[in-house]
mmCIF file of C-alpha atoms and ligand atoms in Angstrom:
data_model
loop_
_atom_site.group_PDB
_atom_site.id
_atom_site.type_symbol
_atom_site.label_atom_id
_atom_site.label_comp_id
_atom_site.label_asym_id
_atom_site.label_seq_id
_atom_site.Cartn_x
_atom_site.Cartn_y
_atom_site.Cartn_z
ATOM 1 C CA UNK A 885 0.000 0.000 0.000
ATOM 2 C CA UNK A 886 1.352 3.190 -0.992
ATOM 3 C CA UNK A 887 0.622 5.900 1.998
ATOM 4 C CA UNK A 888 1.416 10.040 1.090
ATOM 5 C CA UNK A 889 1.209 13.038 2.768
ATOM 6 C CA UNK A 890 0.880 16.453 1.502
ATOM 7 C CA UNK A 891 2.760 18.843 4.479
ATOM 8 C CA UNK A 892 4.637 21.859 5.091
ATOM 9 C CA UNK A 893 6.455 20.308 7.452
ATOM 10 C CA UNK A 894 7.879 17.176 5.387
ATOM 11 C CA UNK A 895 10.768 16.766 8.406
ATOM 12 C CA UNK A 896 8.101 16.406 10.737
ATOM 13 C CA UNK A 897 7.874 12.891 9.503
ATOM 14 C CA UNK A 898 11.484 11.847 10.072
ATOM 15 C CA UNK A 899 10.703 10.198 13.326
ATOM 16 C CA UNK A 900 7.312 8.183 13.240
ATOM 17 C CA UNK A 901 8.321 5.628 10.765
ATOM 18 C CA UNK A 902 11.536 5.105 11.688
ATOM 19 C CA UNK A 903 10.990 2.247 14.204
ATOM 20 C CA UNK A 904 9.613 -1.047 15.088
ATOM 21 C CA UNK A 905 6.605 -2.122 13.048
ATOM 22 C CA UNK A 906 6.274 0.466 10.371
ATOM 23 C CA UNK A 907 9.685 0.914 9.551
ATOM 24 C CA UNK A 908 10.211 -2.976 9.125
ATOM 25 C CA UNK A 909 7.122 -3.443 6.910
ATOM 26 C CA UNK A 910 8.343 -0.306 4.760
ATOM 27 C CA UNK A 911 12.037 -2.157 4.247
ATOM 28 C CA UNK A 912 10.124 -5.175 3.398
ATOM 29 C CA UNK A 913 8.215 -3.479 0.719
ATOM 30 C CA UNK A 914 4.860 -4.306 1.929
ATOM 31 C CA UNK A 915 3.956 -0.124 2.459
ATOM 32 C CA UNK A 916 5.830 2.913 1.264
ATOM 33 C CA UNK A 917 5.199 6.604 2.780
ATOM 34 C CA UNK A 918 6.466 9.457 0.310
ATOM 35 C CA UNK A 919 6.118 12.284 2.259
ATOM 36 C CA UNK A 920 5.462 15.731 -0.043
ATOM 37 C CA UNK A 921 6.432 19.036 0.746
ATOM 38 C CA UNK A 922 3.554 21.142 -0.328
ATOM 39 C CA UNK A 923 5.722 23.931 -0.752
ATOM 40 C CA UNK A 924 6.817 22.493 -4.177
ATOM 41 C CA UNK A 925 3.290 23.206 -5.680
ATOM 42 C CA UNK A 926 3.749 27.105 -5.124
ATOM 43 C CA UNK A 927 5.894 29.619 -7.900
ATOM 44 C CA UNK A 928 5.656 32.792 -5.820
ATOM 45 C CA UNK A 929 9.012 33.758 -4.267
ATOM 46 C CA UNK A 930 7.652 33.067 -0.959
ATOM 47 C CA UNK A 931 6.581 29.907 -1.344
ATOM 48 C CA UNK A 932 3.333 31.038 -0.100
ATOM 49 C CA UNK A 933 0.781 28.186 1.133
ATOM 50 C CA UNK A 934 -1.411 30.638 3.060
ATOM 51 C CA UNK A 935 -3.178 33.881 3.033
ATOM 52 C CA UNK A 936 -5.905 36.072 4.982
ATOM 53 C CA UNK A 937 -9.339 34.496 5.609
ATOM 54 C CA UNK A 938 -12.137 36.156 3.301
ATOM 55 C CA UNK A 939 -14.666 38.211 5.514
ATOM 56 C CA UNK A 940 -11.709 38.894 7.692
ATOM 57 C CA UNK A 941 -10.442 37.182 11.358
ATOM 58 C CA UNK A 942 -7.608 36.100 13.126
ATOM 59 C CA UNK A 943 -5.174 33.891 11.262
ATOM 60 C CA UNK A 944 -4.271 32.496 7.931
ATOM 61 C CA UNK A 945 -6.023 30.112 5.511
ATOM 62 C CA UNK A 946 -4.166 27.351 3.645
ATOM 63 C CA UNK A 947 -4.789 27.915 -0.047
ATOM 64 C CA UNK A 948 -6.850 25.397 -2.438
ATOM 65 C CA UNK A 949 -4.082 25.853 -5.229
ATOM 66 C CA UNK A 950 -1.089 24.446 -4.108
ATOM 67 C CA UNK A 951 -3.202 21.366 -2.788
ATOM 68 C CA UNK A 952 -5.033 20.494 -5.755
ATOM 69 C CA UNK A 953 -1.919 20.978 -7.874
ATOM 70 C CA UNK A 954 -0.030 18.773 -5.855
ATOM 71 C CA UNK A 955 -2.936 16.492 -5.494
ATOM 72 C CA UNK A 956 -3.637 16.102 -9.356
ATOM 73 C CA UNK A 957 0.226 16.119 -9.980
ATOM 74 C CA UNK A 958 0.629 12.801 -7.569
ATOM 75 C CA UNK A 959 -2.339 11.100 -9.484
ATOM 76 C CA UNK A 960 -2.916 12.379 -12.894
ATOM 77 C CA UNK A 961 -5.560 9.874 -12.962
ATOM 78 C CA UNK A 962 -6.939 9.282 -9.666
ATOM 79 C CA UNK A 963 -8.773 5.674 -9.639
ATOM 80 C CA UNK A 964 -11.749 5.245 -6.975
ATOM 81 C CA UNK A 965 -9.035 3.433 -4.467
ATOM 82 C CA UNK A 966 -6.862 6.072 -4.179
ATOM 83 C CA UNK A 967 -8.308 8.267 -1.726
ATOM 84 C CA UNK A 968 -7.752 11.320 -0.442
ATOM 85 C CA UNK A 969 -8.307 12.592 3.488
ATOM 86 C CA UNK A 970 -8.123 15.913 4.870
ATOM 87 C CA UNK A 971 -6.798 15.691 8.431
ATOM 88 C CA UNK A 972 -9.361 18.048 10.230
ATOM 89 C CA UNK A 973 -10.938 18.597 13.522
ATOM 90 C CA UNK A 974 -14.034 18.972 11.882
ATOM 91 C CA UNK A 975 -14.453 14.911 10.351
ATOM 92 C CA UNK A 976 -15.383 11.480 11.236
ATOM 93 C CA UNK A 977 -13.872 10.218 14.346
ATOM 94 C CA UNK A 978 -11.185 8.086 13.166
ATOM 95 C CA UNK A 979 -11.864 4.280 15.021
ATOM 96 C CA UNK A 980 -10.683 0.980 14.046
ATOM 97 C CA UNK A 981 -13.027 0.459 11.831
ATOM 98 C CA UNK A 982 -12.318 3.264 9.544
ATOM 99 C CA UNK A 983 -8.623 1.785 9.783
ATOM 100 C CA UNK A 984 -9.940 -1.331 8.543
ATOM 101 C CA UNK A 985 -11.629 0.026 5.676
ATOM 102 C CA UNK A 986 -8.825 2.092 4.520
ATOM 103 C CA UNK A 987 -5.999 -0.701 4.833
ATOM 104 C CA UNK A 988 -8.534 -2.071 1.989
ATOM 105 C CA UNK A 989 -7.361 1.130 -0.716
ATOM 106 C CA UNK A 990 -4.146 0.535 -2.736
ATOM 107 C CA UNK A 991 -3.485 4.664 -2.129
ATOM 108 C CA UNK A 992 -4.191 6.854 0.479
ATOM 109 C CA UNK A 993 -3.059 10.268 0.606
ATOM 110 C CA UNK A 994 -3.510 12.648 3.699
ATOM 111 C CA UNK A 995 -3.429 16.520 3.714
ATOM 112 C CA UNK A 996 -2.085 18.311 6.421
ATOM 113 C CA UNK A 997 -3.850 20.915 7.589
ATOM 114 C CA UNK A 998 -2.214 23.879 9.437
ATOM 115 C CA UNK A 999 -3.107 27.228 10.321
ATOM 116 C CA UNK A 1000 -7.044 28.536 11.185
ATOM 117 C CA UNK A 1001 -7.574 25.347 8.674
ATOM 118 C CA UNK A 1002 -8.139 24.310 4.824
ATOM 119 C CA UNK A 1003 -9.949 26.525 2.627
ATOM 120 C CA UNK A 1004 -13.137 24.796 2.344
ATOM 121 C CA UNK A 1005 -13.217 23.940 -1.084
ATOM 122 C CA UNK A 1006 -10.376 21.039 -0.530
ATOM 123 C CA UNK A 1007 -12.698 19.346 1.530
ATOM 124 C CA UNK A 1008 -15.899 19.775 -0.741
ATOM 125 C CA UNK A 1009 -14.141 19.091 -3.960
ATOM 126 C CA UNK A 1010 -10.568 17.592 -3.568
ATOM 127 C CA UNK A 1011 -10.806 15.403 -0.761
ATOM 128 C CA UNK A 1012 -13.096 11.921 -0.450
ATOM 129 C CA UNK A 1013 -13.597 12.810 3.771
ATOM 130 C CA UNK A 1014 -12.349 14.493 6.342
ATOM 131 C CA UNK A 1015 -10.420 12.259 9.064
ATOM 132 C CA UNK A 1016 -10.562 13.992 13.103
ATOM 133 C CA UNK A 1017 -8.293 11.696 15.443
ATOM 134 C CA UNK A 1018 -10.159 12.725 18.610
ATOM 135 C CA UNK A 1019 -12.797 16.027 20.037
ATOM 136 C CA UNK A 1020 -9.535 18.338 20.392
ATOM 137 C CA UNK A 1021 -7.571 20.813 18.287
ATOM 138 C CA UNK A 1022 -3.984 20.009 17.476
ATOM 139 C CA UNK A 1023 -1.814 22.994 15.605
ATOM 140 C CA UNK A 1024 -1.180 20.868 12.699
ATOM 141 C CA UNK A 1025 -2.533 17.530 10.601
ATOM 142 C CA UNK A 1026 0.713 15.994 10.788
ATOM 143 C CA UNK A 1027 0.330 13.878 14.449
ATOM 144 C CA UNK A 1028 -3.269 12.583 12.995
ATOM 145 C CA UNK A 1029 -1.433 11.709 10.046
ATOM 146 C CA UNK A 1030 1.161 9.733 11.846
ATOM 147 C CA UNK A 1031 -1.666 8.425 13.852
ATOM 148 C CA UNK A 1032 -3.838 7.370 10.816
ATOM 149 C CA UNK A 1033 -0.838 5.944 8.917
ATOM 150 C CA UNK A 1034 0.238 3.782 11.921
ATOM 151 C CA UNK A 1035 -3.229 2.040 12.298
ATOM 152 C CA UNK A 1036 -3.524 1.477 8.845
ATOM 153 C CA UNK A 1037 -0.178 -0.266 8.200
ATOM 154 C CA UNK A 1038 -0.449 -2.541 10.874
ATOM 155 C CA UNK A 1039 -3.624 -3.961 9.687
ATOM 156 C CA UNK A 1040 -2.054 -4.748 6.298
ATOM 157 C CA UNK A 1041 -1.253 -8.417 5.262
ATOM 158 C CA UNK A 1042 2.555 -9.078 6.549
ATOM 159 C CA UNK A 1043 2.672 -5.929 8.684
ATOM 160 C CA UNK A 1044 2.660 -7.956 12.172
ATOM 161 C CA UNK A 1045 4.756 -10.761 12.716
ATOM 162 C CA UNK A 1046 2.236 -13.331 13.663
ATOM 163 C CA UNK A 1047 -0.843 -12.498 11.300
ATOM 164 C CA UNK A 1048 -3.280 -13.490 14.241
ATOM 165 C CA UNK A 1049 -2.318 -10.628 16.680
ATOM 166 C CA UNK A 1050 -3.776 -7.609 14.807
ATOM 167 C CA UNK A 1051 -7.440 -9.761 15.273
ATOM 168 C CA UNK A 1052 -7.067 -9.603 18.279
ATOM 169 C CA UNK A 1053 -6.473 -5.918 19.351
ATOM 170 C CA UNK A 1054 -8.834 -3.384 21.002
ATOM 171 C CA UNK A 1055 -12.131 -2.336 18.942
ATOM 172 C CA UNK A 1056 -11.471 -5.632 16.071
ATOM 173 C CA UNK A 1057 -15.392 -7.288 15.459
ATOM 174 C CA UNK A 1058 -12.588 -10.545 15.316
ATOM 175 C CA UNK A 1059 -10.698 -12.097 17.705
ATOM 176 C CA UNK A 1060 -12.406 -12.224 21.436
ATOM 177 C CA UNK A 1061 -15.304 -10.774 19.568
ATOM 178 C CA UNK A 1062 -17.776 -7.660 18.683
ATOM 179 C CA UNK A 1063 -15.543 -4.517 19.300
ATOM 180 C CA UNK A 1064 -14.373 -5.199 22.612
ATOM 181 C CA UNK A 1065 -10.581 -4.523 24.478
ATOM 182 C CA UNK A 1066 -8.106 -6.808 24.383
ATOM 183 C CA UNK A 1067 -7.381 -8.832 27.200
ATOM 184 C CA UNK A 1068 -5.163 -8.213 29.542
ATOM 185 C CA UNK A 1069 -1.347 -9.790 29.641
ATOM 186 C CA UNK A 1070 0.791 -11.164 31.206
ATOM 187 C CA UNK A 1071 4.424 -12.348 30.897
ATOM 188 C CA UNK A 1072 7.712 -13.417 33.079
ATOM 189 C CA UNK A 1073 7.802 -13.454 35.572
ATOM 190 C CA UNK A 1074 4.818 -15.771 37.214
ATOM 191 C CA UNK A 1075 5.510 -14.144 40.089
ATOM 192 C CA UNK A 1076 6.254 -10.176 40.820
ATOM 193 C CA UNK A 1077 6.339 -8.822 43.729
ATOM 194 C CA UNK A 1078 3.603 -11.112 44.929
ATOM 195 C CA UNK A 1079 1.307 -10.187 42.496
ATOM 196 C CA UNK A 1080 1.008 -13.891 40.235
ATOM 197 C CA UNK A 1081 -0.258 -14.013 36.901
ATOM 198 C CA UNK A 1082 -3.344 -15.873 36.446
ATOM 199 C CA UNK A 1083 -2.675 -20.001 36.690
ATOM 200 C CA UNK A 1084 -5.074 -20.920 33.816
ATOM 201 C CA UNK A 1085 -2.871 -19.075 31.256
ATOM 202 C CA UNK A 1086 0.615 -21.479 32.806
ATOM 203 C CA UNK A 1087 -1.226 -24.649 32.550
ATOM 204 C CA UNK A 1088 -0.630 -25.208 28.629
ATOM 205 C CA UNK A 1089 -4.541 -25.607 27.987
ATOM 206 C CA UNK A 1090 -5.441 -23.353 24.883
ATOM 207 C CA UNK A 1091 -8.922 -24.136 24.458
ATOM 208 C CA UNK A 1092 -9.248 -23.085 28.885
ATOM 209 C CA UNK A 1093 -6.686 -19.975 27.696
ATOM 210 C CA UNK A 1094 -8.849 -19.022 24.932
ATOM 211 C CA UNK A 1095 -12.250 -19.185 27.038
ATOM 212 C CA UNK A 1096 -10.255 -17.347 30.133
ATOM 213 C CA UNK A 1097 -8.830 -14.617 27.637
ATOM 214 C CA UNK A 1098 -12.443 -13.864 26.226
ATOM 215 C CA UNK A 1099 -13.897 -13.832 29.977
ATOM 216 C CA UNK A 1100 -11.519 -11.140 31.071
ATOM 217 C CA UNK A 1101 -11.675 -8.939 27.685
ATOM 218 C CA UNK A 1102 -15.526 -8.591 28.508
ATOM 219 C CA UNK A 1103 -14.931 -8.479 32.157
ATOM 220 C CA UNK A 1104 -11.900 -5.439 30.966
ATOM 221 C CA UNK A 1105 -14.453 -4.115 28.303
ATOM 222 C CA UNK A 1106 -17.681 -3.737 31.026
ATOM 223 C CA UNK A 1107 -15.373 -1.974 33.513
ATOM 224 C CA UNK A 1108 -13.503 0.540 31.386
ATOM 225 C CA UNK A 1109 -15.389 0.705 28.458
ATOM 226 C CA UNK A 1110 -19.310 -0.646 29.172
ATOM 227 C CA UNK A 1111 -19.956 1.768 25.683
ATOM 228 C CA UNK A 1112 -18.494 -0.687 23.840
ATOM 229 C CA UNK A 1113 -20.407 -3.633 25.627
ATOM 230 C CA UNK A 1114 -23.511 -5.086 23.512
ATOM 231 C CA UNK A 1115 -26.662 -5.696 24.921
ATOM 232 C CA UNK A 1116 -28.212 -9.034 23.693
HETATM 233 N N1 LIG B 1362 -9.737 26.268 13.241
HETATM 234 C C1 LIG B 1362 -9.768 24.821 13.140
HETATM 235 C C2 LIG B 1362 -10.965 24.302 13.907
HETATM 236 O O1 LIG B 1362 -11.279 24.864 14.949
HETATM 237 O O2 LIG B 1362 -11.545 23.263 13.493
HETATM 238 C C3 LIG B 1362 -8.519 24.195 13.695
HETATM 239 C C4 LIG B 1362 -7.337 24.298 12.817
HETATM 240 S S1 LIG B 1362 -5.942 23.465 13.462
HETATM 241 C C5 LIG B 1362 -5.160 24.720 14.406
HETATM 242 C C6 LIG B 1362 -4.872 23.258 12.099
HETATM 243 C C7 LIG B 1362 -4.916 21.898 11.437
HETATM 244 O O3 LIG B 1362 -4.624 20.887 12.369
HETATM 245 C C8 LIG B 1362 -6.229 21.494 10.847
HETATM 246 O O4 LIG B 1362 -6.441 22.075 9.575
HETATM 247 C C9 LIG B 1362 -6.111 19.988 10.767
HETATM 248 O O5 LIG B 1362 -5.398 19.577 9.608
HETATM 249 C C10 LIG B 1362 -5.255 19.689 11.991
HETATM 250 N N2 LIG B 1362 -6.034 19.193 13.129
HETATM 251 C C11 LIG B 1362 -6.342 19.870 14.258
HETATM 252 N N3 LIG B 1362 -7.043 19.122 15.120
HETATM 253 C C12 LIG B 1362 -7.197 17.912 14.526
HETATM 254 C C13 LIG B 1362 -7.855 16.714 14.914
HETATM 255 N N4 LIG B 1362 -8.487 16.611 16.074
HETATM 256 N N5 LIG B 1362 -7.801 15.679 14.061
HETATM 257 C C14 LIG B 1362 -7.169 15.771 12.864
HETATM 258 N N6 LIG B 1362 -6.543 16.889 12.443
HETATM 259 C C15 LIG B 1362 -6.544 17.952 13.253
#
């Protein structure tokens, strides 16, 4: 899968996939991030990406040119799975879900918003949706981009070393079942401090391990999260 992102800030991006998970699956060639400096889609001598909210206010706009240039020059003919998110505090609340549904494009390409925002035109003619990672404003798109890109990628075929782990995260409608939390873990050793890990999960049993697991992520799910709980 091929993930881009449209920034002013390409540097920004230096850090988040340069470790564990992400960065392995990009040097196996399973995803590749090209990171775009949006800069190179202006021809004024100040590279200008912004300028002064119509009807007047405090702060700058980000300009539709630049992005739609930049957009049309990455796909010159954009096919229905290449789709394009604006990073906003304004969209859909980004949930596992949504990740699962977007690890099934072949493209995705996220805009980086900065500023008082996007002129709105991006969103209503450029972009296919607008993306908020949680009910709070950051000063840029480029965390929920790192965010989005690091929930996608690890749902993707090869991404996780043992294919069976990313069913059974947090929020999957897989592994222990409908939406719930994981379950809790435990590893070495059997013994800290006094406080033992359960016996049932020592004992070598996997079909007891399995029922015990699923027990506890409800048990979890009811006591932190009773939201996500389903009523019969
Ligand atoms: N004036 C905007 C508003 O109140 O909705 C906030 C603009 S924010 C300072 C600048 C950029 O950060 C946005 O254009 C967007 O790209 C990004 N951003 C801010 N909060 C976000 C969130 N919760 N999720 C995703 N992107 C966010």
């Amino acid at each position: 899968m091929i993930f881009h992102v449209l920034t002013i800030f390409p540097e920004f991006f230096e850090g988040p996939f340069a470790h564990g998970v992400v960065k392995r699956a990009k040097d196996a060639g399973i995803l590749d991030i090209r990171i775009h400096n949006l800069r190179d889609w202006t021809f004024d001598r100040h590279k200008s990406v912004d300028d002064r909210p119509f009807g007047g206010g405090e702060g700058m706009v980000m300009k539709p040119e630049p992005l739609f240039l930049a957009v049309e020059s990455i796909w010159p003919e954009r096919t229905p799975r290449q789709k394009a998110i604006l990073l906003s505090a304004q969209g859909r609340m980004f949930d596992q879900a949504m990740a699962n549904g977007l690890s099934r494009e072949a493209e995705l390409l996220l805009i980086c918003g900065r500023y008082e925002g996007v002129d709105e035109r991006v969103a209503e003619h450029l972009a296919d949706g607008e993306i908020s990672i949680g009910n709070y404003v950051l000063s840029g798109g480029e965390l929920a981009a790192a965010v989005v890109i690091d929930a996608v990628a690890r749902l993707l075929p090869g991404v996780l070393g043992n294919e069976a782990s990313a069913a059974f995260d947090s929020f999957q409608e897989s592994g222990h079942g409908e939406g719930l939390l994981d379950c809790p873990h435990w590893t070495r050793p059997a013994d800290f401090r006094g406080w033992k890990a359960p016996e049932v999960l020592l004992n070598g049993n996997h079909e007891e391990i399995r029922k015990f697991r699923k027990r506890l992520a409800l048990e979890k799910t009811a006591r932190l999260r009773p939201d996500l709980v389903r009523r019969p």
